[in-house]
């Protein structure tokens, strides 16, 4: 038996410490929470995805009376970007959430399906996507979506 460990590094920034471009992306994710349709959870999530050419696509969670039919903010933004600009790699995503009229104190983290969905773009374009998880006062920055999904399935096993 051998035991192995995987480390995940994240950097914690005060919002004011972020470079201007990243601060702007966080602000766009925050603004996108306003377009959330979340009458069931009352948890309004916003995402802003920046592409390599500078374009930003935003998304918010869209819920449904048949709960599993709903969609997270991250995939809403990502699929909109891919459907509009299929040849342009995403390079960064910021995520924010509000509940009861306030941004969550703790940075919001993407669900497993969103991690997997965005991992596909890292594999497809061979470029990491920087992840900015925004809380009310600080932001966790992670260098790639793959780092948030250790031992992930990226499809390379299908190529045999
Ligand atoms: N949600 C997102 O949109 N993104 C996340 O990162 C976490 C969860 C949504 C799904 C659902 O509409 C609500 O938040 C509660 O889970």
mmCIF file with all atom_site columns, C-alpha atoms and ligand atoms in Angstrom:
data_model
loop_
_atom_site.group_PDB
_atom_site.id
_atom_site.type_symbol
_atom_site.label_atom_id
_atom_site.label_alt_id
_atom_site.label_comp_id
_atom_site.label_asym_id
_atom_site.label_entity_id
_atom_site.label_seq_id
_atom_site.pdbx_PDB_ins_code
_atom_site.Cartn_x
_atom_site.Cartn_y
_atom_site.Cartn_z
_atom_site.occupancy
_atom_site.B_iso_or_equiv
_atom_site.pdbx_formal_charge
_atom_site.auth_seq_id
_atom_site.auth_comp_id
_atom_site.auth_asym_id
_atom_site.auth_atom_id
_atom_site.pdbx_PDB_model_num
ATOM   1   C CA . UNK A 1 1   ? 0.000   0.000  0.000   1.00 0.00 ? 1   UNK A CA 1
ATOM   2   C CA . UNK A 1 2   ? 1.197   3.493  -0.725  1.00 0.00 ? 2   UNK A CA 1
ATOM   3   C CA . UNK A 1 3   ? -0.483  6.656  0.429   1.00 0.00 ? 3   UNK A CA 1
ATOM   4   C CA . UNK A 1 4   ? -0.496  9.770  -1.726  1.00 0.00 ? 4   UNK A CA 1
ATOM   5   C CA . UNK A 1 5   ? -1.505  13.355 -1.027  1.00 0.00 ? 5   UNK A CA 1
ATOM   6   C CA . UNK A 1 6   ? -2.677  16.088 -3.333  1.00 0.00 ? 6   UNK A CA 1
ATOM   7   C CA . UNK A 1 7   ? -2.216  19.700 -2.259  1.00 0.00 ? 7   UNK A CA 1
ATOM   8   C CA . UNK A 1 8   ? -4.435  22.496 -3.447  1.00 0.00 ? 8   UNK A CA 1
ATOM   9   C CA . UNK A 1 9   ? -3.085  26.018 -3.229  1.00 0.00 ? 9   UNK A CA 1
ATOM   10  C CA . UNK A 1 10  ? -5.386  28.995 -3.041  1.00 0.00 ? 10  UNK A CA 1
ATOM   11  C CA . UNK A 1 11  ? -4.582  32.607 -2.402  1.00 0.00 ? 11  UNK A CA 1
ATOM   12  C CA . UNK A 1 12  ? -6.802  34.749 -0.294  1.00 0.00 ? 12  UNK A CA 1
ATOM   13  C CA . UNK A 1 13  ? -7.036  38.403 -1.310  1.00 0.00 ? 13  UNK A CA 1
ATOM   14  C CA . UNK A 1 14  ? -8.858  41.372 0.112   1.00 0.00 ? 14  UNK A CA 1
ATOM   15  C CA . UNK A 1 15  ? -10.954 42.613 -2.813  1.00 0.00 ? 15  UNK A CA 1
ATOM   16  C CA . UNK A 1 16  ? -8.918  45.834 -2.943  1.00 0.00 ? 16  UNK A CA 1
ATOM   17  C CA . UNK A 1 17  ? -5.690  43.825 -3.366  1.00 0.00 ? 17  UNK A CA 1
ATOM   18  C CA . UNK A 1 18  ? -6.789  42.198 -6.620  1.00 0.00 ? 18  UNK A CA 1
ATOM   19  C CA . UNK A 1 19  ? -5.429  43.465 -9.936  1.00 0.00 ? 19  UNK A CA 1
ATOM   20  C CA . UNK A 1 20  ? -7.941  45.824 -11.614 1.00 0.00 ? 20  UNK A CA 1
ATOM   21  C CA . UNK A 1 21  ? -8.976  43.306 -14.295 1.00 0.00 ? 21  UNK A CA 1
ATOM   22  C CA . UNK A 1 22  ? -9.821  40.663 -11.694 1.00 0.00 ? 22  UNK A CA 1
ATOM   23  C CA . UNK A 1 23  ? -11.603 43.144 -9.480  1.00 0.00 ? 23  UNK A CA 1
ATOM   24  C CA . UNK A 1 24  ? -13.727 44.109 -12.490 1.00 0.00 ? 24  UNK A CA 1
ATOM   25  C CA . UNK A 1 25  ? -14.556 40.440 -13.151 1.00 0.00 ? 25  UNK A CA 1
ATOM   26  C CA . UNK A 1 26  ? -15.628 39.982 -9.524  1.00 0.00 ? 26  UNK A CA 1
ATOM   27  C CA . UNK A 1 27  ? -17.807 43.087 -9.857  1.00 0.00 ? 27  UNK A CA 1
ATOM   28  C CA . UNK A 1 28  ? -19.449 41.641 -12.985 1.00 0.00 ? 28  UNK A CA 1
ATOM   29  C CA . UNK A 1 29  ? -20.132 38.364 -11.152 1.00 0.00 ? 29  UNK A CA 1
ATOM   30  C CA . UNK A 1 30  ? -21.699 40.343 -8.318  1.00 0.00 ? 30  UNK A CA 1
ATOM   31  C CA . UNK A 1 31  ? -23.867 42.307 -10.735 1.00 0.00 ? 31  UNK A CA 1
ATOM   32  C CA . UNK A 1 32  ? -24.965 39.079 -12.420 1.00 0.00 ? 32  UNK A CA 1
ATOM   33  C CA . UNK A 1 33  ? -26.543 37.883 -9.151  1.00 0.00 ? 33  UNK A CA 1
ATOM   34  C CA . UNK A 1 34  ? -29.303 40.409 -9.922  1.00 0.00 ? 34  UNK A CA 1
ATOM   35  C CA . UNK A 1 35  ? -30.441 38.316 -12.913 1.00 0.00 ? 35  UNK A CA 1
ATOM   36  C CA . UNK A 1 36  ? -30.744 35.091 -10.900 1.00 0.00 ? 36  UNK A CA 1
ATOM   37  C CA . UNK A 1 37  ? -34.080 33.291 -11.028 1.00 0.00 ? 37  UNK A CA 1
ATOM   38  C CA . UNK A 1 38  ? -34.037 31.473 -7.702  1.00 0.00 ? 38  UNK A CA 1
ATOM   39  C CA . UNK A 1 39  ? -37.498 31.484 -6.089  1.00 0.00 ? 39  UNK A CA 1
ATOM   40  C CA . UNK A 1 40  ? -36.858 28.057 -4.539  1.00 0.00 ? 40  UNK A CA 1
ATOM   41  C CA . UNK A 1 41  ? -33.439 28.427 -2.901  1.00 0.00 ? 41  UNK A CA 1
ATOM   42  C CA . UNK A 1 42  ? -33.405 32.243 -2.662  1.00 0.00 ? 42  UNK A CA 1
ATOM   43  C CA . UNK A 1 43  ? -29.673 31.870 -3.253  1.00 0.00 ? 43  UNK A CA 1
ATOM   44  C CA . UNK A 1 44  ? -28.661 34.200 -6.064  1.00 0.00 ? 44  UNK A CA 1
ATOM   45  C CA . UNK A 1 45  ? -25.458 33.210 -7.795  1.00 0.00 ? 45  UNK A CA 1
ATOM   46  C CA . UNK A 1 46  ? -23.620 35.211 -10.442 1.00 0.00 ? 46  UNK A CA 1
ATOM   47  C CA . UNK A 1 47  ? -20.683 34.212 -12.618 1.00 0.00 ? 47  UNK A CA 1
ATOM   48  C CA . UNK A 1 48  ? -18.498 36.190 -15.014 1.00 0.00 ? 48  UNK A CA 1
ATOM   49  C CA . UNK A 1 49  ? -16.305 34.327 -17.480 1.00 0.00 ? 49  UNK A CA 1
ATOM   50  C CA . UNK A 1 50  ? -13.515 36.186 -19.265 1.00 0.00 ? 50  UNK A CA 1
ATOM   51  C CA . UNK A 1 51  ? -12.274 34.893 -22.611 1.00 0.00 ? 51  UNK A CA 1
ATOM   52  C CA . UNK A 1 52  ? -8.760  35.180 -24.018 1.00 0.00 ? 52  UNK A CA 1
ATOM   53  C CA . UNK A 1 53  ? -9.920  37.997 -26.340 1.00 0.00 ? 53  UNK A CA 1
ATOM   54  C CA . UNK A 1 54  ? -11.213 40.020 -23.376 1.00 0.00 ? 54  UNK A CA 1
ATOM   55  C CA . UNK A 1 55  ? -14.923 39.378 -23.873 1.00 0.00 ? 55  UNK A CA 1
ATOM   56  C CA . UNK A 1 56  ? -16.842 38.640 -20.681 1.00 0.00 ? 56  UNK A CA 1
ATOM   57  C CA . UNK A 1 57  ? -19.940 36.436 -20.516 1.00 0.00 ? 57  UNK A CA 1
ATOM   58  C CA . UNK A 1 58  ? -22.060 36.529 -17.397 1.00 0.00 ? 58  UNK A CA 1
ATOM   59  C CA . UNK A 1 59  ? -24.568 34.038 -16.070 1.00 0.00 ? 59  UNK A CA 1
ATOM   60  C CA . UNK A 1 60  ? -26.783 33.441 -13.078 1.00 0.00 ? 60  UNK A CA 1
ATOM   61  C CA . UNK A 1 61  ? -28.572 30.447 -11.639 1.00 0.00 ? 61  UNK A CA 1
ATOM   62  C CA . UNK A 1 62  ? -31.892 29.642 -13.283 1.00 0.00 ? 62  UNK A CA 1
ATOM   63  C CA . UNK A 1 63  ? -34.142 27.441 -11.172 1.00 0.00 ? 63  UNK A CA 1
ATOM   64  C CA . UNK A 1 64  ? -37.167 25.381 -12.097 1.00 0.00 ? 64  UNK A CA 1
ATOM   65  C CA . UNK A 1 65  ? -40.218 23.996 -10.304 1.00 0.00 ? 65  UNK A CA 1
ATOM   66  C CA . UNK A 1 66  ? -38.832 20.592 -11.278 1.00 0.00 ? 66  UNK A CA 1
ATOM   67  C CA . UNK A 1 67  ? -35.670 21.254 -9.272  1.00 0.00 ? 67  UNK A CA 1
ATOM   68  C CA . UNK A 1 68  ? -33.019 19.271 -11.198 1.00 0.00 ? 68  UNK A CA 1
ATOM   69  C CA . UNK A 1 69  ? -33.988 21.074 -14.394 1.00 0.00 ? 69  UNK A CA 1
ATOM   70  C CA . UNK A 1 70  ? -32.397 24.287 -13.099 1.00 0.00 ? 70  UNK A CA 1
ATOM   71  C CA . UNK A 1 71  ? -28.912 25.440 -14.044 1.00 0.00 ? 71  UNK A CA 1
ATOM   72  C CA . UNK A 1 72  ? -26.033 26.950 -12.061 1.00 0.00 ? 72  UNK A CA 1
ATOM   73  C CA . UNK A 1 73  ? -24.628 30.400 -12.785 1.00 0.00 ? 73  UNK A CA 1
ATOM   74  C CA . UNK A 1 74  ? -21.235 29.064 -13.848 1.00 0.00 ? 74  UNK A CA 1
ATOM   75  C CA . UNK A 1 75  ? -22.543 26.746 -16.533 1.00 0.00 ? 75  UNK A CA 1
ATOM   76  C CA . UNK A 1 76  ? -25.030 29.349 -17.749 1.00 0.00 ? 76  UNK A CA 1
ATOM   77  C CA . UNK A 1 77  ? -22.118 31.734 -18.388 1.00 0.00 ? 77  UNK A CA 1
ATOM   78  C CA . UNK A 1 78  ? -19.831 29.043 -19.761 1.00 0.00 ? 78  UNK A CA 1
ATOM   79  C CA . UNK A 1 79  ? -22.330 27.552 -22.212 1.00 0.00 ? 79  UNK A CA 1
ATOM   80  C CA . UNK A 1 80  ? -23.342 31.016 -23.441 1.00 0.00 ? 80  UNK A CA 1
ATOM   81  C CA . UNK A 1 81  ? -19.672 31.791 -24.089 1.00 0.00 ? 81  UNK A CA 1
ATOM   82  C CA . UNK A 1 82  ? -19.010 28.499 -25.852 1.00 0.00 ? 82  UNK A CA 1
ATOM   83  C CA . UNK A 1 83  ? -22.113 28.837 -28.001 1.00 0.00 ? 83  UNK A CA 1
ATOM   84  C CA . UNK A 1 84  ? -21.114 32.362 -29.070 1.00 0.00 ? 84  UNK A CA 1
ATOM   85  C CA . UNK A 1 85  ? -17.325 32.091 -29.276 1.00 0.00 ? 85  UNK A CA 1
ATOM   86  C CA . UNK A 1 86  ? -16.465 28.397 -29.698 1.00 0.00 ? 86  UNK A CA 1
ATOM   87  C CA . UNK A 1 87  ? -12.853 29.066 -30.706 1.00 0.00 ? 87  UNK A CA 1
ATOM   88  C CA . UNK A 1 88  ? -11.894 31.410 -27.881 1.00 0.00 ? 88  UNK A CA 1
ATOM   89  C CA . UNK A 1 89  ? -10.557 29.882 -24.666 1.00 0.00 ? 89  UNK A CA 1
ATOM   90  C CA . UNK A 1 90  ? -11.990 31.008 -21.337 1.00 0.00 ? 90  UNK A CA 1
ATOM   91  C CA . UNK A 1 91  ? -9.181  32.265 -19.096 1.00 0.00 ? 91  UNK A CA 1
ATOM   92  C CA . UNK A 1 92  ? -10.870 33.297 -15.848 1.00 0.00 ? 92  UNK A CA 1
ATOM   93  C CA . UNK A 1 93  ? -14.147 32.934 -13.998 1.00 0.00 ? 93  UNK A CA 1
ATOM   94  C CA . UNK A 1 94  ? -15.413 34.904 -11.004 1.00 0.00 ? 94  UNK A CA 1
ATOM   95  C CA . UNK A 1 95  ? -18.305 33.654 -8.888  1.00 0.00 ? 95  UNK A CA 1
ATOM   96  C CA . UNK A 1 96  ? -20.359 35.526 -6.276  1.00 0.00 ? 96  UNK A CA 1
ATOM   97  C CA . UNK A 1 97  ? -23.585 34.848 -4.405  1.00 0.00 ? 97  UNK A CA 1
ATOM   98  C CA . UNK A 1 98  ? -26.167 36.792 -2.470  1.00 0.00 ? 98  UNK A CA 1
ATOM   99  C CA . UNK A 1 99  ? -28.713 35.609 0.004   1.00 0.00 ? 99  UNK A CA 1
ATOM   100 C CA . UNK A 1 100 ? -31.151 37.725 2.015   1.00 0.00 ? 100 UNK A CA 1
ATOM   101 C CA . UNK A 1 101 ? -29.826 40.823 0.237   1.00 0.00 ? 101 UNK A CA 1
ATOM   102 C CA . UNK A 1 102 ? -26.176 40.309 1.197   1.00 0.00 ? 102 UNK A CA 1
ATOM   103 C CA . UNK A 1 103 ? -23.149 38.865 -0.498  1.00 0.00 ? 103 UNK A CA 1
ATOM   104 C CA . UNK A 1 104 ? -22.156 35.675 1.267   1.00 0.00 ? 104 UNK A CA 1
ATOM   105 C CA . UNK A 1 105 ? -19.372 36.241 3.826   1.00 0.00 ? 105 UNK A CA 1
ATOM   106 C CA . UNK A 1 106 ? -17.714 33.000 2.770   1.00 0.00 ? 106 UNK A CA 1
ATOM   107 C CA . UNK A 1 107 ? -16.627 32.803 -0.882  1.00 0.00 ? 107 UNK A CA 1
ATOM   108 C CA . UNK A 1 108 ? -19.039 30.680 -2.888  1.00 0.00 ? 108 UNK A CA 1
ATOM   109 C CA . UNK A 1 109 ? -17.559 27.527 -4.400  1.00 0.00 ? 109 UNK A CA 1
ATOM   110 C CA . UNK A 1 110 ? -18.682 25.809 -7.603  1.00 0.00 ? 110 UNK A CA 1
ATOM   111 C CA . UNK A 1 111 ? -20.526 22.498 -7.518  1.00 0.00 ? 111 UNK A CA 1
ATOM   112 C CA . UNK A 1 112 ? -18.950 19.340 -8.878  1.00 0.00 ? 112 UNK A CA 1
ATOM   113 C CA . UNK A 1 113 ? -20.850 19.471 -12.164 1.00 0.00 ? 113 UNK A CA 1
ATOM   114 C CA . UNK A 1 114 ? -19.653 23.021 -12.848 1.00 0.00 ? 114 UNK A CA 1
ATOM   115 C CA . UNK A 1 115 ? -16.074 22.032 -12.036 1.00 0.00 ? 115 UNK A CA 1
ATOM   116 C CA . UNK A 1 116 ? -16.351 19.147 -14.475 1.00 0.00 ? 116 UNK A CA 1
ATOM   117 C CA . UNK A 1 117 ? -17.973 21.325 -17.159 1.00 0.00 ? 117 UNK A CA 1
ATOM   118 C CA . UNK A 1 118 ? -15.223 23.949 -16.983 1.00 0.00 ? 118 UNK A CA 1
ATOM   119 C CA . UNK A 1 119 ? -12.490 21.320 -16.802 1.00 0.00 ? 119 UNK A CA 1
ATOM   120 C CA . UNK A 1 120 ? -13.577 20.330 -20.314 1.00 0.00 ? 120 UNK A CA 1
ATOM   121 C CA . UNK A 1 121 ? -12.554 23.786 -21.576 1.00 0.00 ? 121 UNK A CA 1
ATOM   122 C CA . UNK A 1 122 ? -9.137  23.493 -19.919 1.00 0.00 ? 122 UNK A CA 1
ATOM   123 C CA . UNK A 1 123 ? -8.651  20.183 -21.736 1.00 0.00 ? 123 UNK A CA 1
ATOM   124 C CA . UNK A 1 124 ? -10.122 21.443 -25.007 1.00 0.00 ? 124 UNK A CA 1
ATOM   125 C CA . UNK A 1 125 ? -8.012  24.623 -25.238 1.00 0.00 ? 125 UNK A CA 1
ATOM   126 C CA . UNK A 1 126 ? -5.057  23.438 -23.147 1.00 0.00 ? 126 UNK A CA 1
ATOM   127 C CA . UNK A 1 127 ? -5.290  26.594 -21.031 1.00 0.00 ? 127 UNK A CA 1
ATOM   128 C CA . UNK A 1 128 ? -5.982  26.881 -17.334 1.00 0.00 ? 128 UNK A CA 1
ATOM   129 C CA . UNK A 1 129 ? -8.969  28.899 -16.185 1.00 0.00 ? 129 UNK A CA 1
ATOM   130 C CA . UNK A 1 130 ? -8.203  31.104 -13.201 1.00 0.00 ? 130 UNK A CA 1
ATOM   131 C CA . UNK A 1 131 ? -10.944 30.808 -10.597 1.00 0.00 ? 131 UNK A CA 1
ATOM   132 C CA . UNK A 1 132 ? -11.961 33.734 -8.372  1.00 0.00 ? 132 UNK A CA 1
ATOM   133 C CA . UNK A 1 133 ? -14.372 32.826 -5.590  1.00 0.00 ? 133 UNK A CA 1
ATOM   134 C CA . UNK A 1 134 ? -15.819 35.991 -4.128  1.00 0.00 ? 134 UNK A CA 1
ATOM   135 C CA . UNK A 1 135 ? -17.120 36.539 -0.626  1.00 0.00 ? 135 UNK A CA 1
ATOM   136 C CA . UNK A 1 136 ? -18.324 39.833 0.778   1.00 0.00 ? 136 UNK A CA 1
ATOM   137 C CA . UNK A 1 137 ? -14.836 41.004 1.744   1.00 0.00 ? 137 UNK A CA 1
ATOM   138 C CA . UNK A 1 138 ? -12.323 38.628 0.260   1.00 0.00 ? 138 UNK A CA 1
ATOM   139 C CA . UNK A 1 139 ? -11.623 36.445 -2.734  1.00 0.00 ? 139 UNK A CA 1
ATOM   140 C CA . UNK A 1 140 ? -10.038 33.018 -3.010  1.00 0.00 ? 140 UNK A CA 1
ATOM   141 C CA . UNK A 1 141 ? -7.952  32.681 -6.173  1.00 0.00 ? 141 UNK A CA 1
ATOM   142 C CA . UNK A 1 142 ? -7.142  29.246 -7.594  1.00 0.00 ? 142 UNK A CA 1
ATOM   143 C CA . UNK A 1 143 ? -4.885  28.751 -10.606 1.00 0.00 ? 143 UNK A CA 1
ATOM   144 C CA . UNK A 1 144 ? -7.110  26.323 -12.504 1.00 0.00 ? 144 UNK A CA 1
ATOM   145 C CA . UNK A 1 145 ? -10.410 24.482 -12.393 1.00 0.00 ? 145 UNK A CA 1
ATOM   146 C CA . UNK A 1 146 ? -8.506  21.187 -12.534 1.00 0.00 ? 146 UNK A CA 1
ATOM   147 C CA . UNK A 1 147 ? -6.910  22.074 -9.186  1.00 0.00 ? 147 UNK A CA 1
ATOM   148 C CA . UNK A 1 148 ? -10.412 22.149 -7.700  1.00 0.00 ? 148 UNK A CA 1
ATOM   149 C CA . UNK A 1 149 ? -11.128 18.686 -9.031  1.00 0.00 ? 149 UNK A CA 1
ATOM   150 C CA . UNK A 1 150 ? -8.303  16.349 -8.018  1.00 0.00 ? 150 UNK A CA 1
ATOM   151 C CA . UNK A 1 151 ? -8.026  13.006 -9.803  1.00 0.00 ? 151 UNK A CA 1
ATOM   152 C CA . UNK A 1 152 ? -10.457 14.295 -12.372 1.00 0.00 ? 152 UNK A CA 1
ATOM   153 C CA . UNK A 1 153 ? -11.758 12.531 -15.431 1.00 0.00 ? 153 UNK A CA 1
ATOM   154 C CA . UNK A 1 154 ? -10.613 14.616 -18.399 1.00 0.00 ? 154 UNK A CA 1
ATOM   155 C CA . UNK A 1 155 ? -11.392 12.151 -21.160 1.00 0.00 ? 155 UNK A CA 1
ATOM   156 C CA . UNK A 1 156 ? -7.803  11.139 -21.871 1.00 0.00 ? 156 UNK A CA 1
ATOM   157 C CA . UNK A 1 157 ? -8.751  7.565  -20.974 1.00 0.00 ? 157 UNK A CA 1
ATOM   158 C CA . UNK A 1 158 ? -11.192 7.583  -23.889 1.00 0.00 ? 158 UNK A CA 1
ATOM   159 C CA . UNK A 1 159 ? -8.407  8.013  -26.428 1.00 0.00 ? 159 UNK A CA 1
ATOM   160 C CA . UNK A 1 160 ? -7.102  4.459  -26.155 1.00 0.00 ? 160 UNK A CA 1
HETATM 161 N N1 . LIG B 2 .   ? -25.662 27.312 -7.468  1.00 0.00 ? 1   LIG B N1 1
HETATM 162 C C1 . LIG B 2 .   ? -24.973 27.941 -8.452  1.00 0.00 ? 1   LIG B C1 1
HETATM 163 O O1 . LIG B 2 .   ? -25.546 28.546 -9.370  1.00 0.00 ? 1   LIG B O1 1
HETATM 164 N N2 . LIG B 2 .   ? -23.614 27.888 -8.395  1.00 0.00 ? 1   LIG B N2 1
HETATM 165 C C2 . LIG B 2 .   ? -22.905 27.393 -7.355  1.00 0.00 ? 1   LIG B C2 1
HETATM 166 O O2 . LIG B 2 .   ? -21.689 27.467 -7.374  1.00 0.00 ? 1   LIG B O2 1
HETATM 167 C C3 . LIG B 2 .   ? -23.592 26.767 -6.222  1.00 0.00 ? 1   LIG B C3 1
HETATM 168 C C4 . LIG B 2 .   ? -25.050 26.545 -6.403  1.00 0.00 ? 1   LIG B C4 1
HETATM 169 C C5 . LIG B 2 .   ? -27.121 27.440 -7.477  1.00 0.00 ? 1   LIG B C5 1
HETATM 170 C C6 . LIG B 2 .   ? -27.906 26.222 -7.813  1.00 0.00 ? 1   LIG B C6 1
HETATM 171 C C7 . LIG B 2 .   ? -29.229 26.509 -7.135  1.00 0.00 ? 1   LIG B C7 1
HETATM 172 O O3 . LIG B 2 .   ? -29.996 27.346 -7.996  1.00 0.00 ? 1   LIG B O3 1
HETATM 173 C C8 . LIG B 2 .   ? -28.847 27.330 -5.923  1.00 0.00 ? 1   LIG B C8 1
HETATM 174 O O4 . LIG B 2 .   ? -27.557 27.839 -6.193  1.00 0.00 ? 1   LIG B O4 1
HETATM 175 C C9 . LIG B 2 .   ? -28.835 26.546 -4.624  1.00 0.00 ? 1   LIG B C9 1
HETATM 176 O O5 . LIG B 2 .   ? -28.076 25.398 -4.742  1.00 0.00 ? 1   LIG B O5 1
#
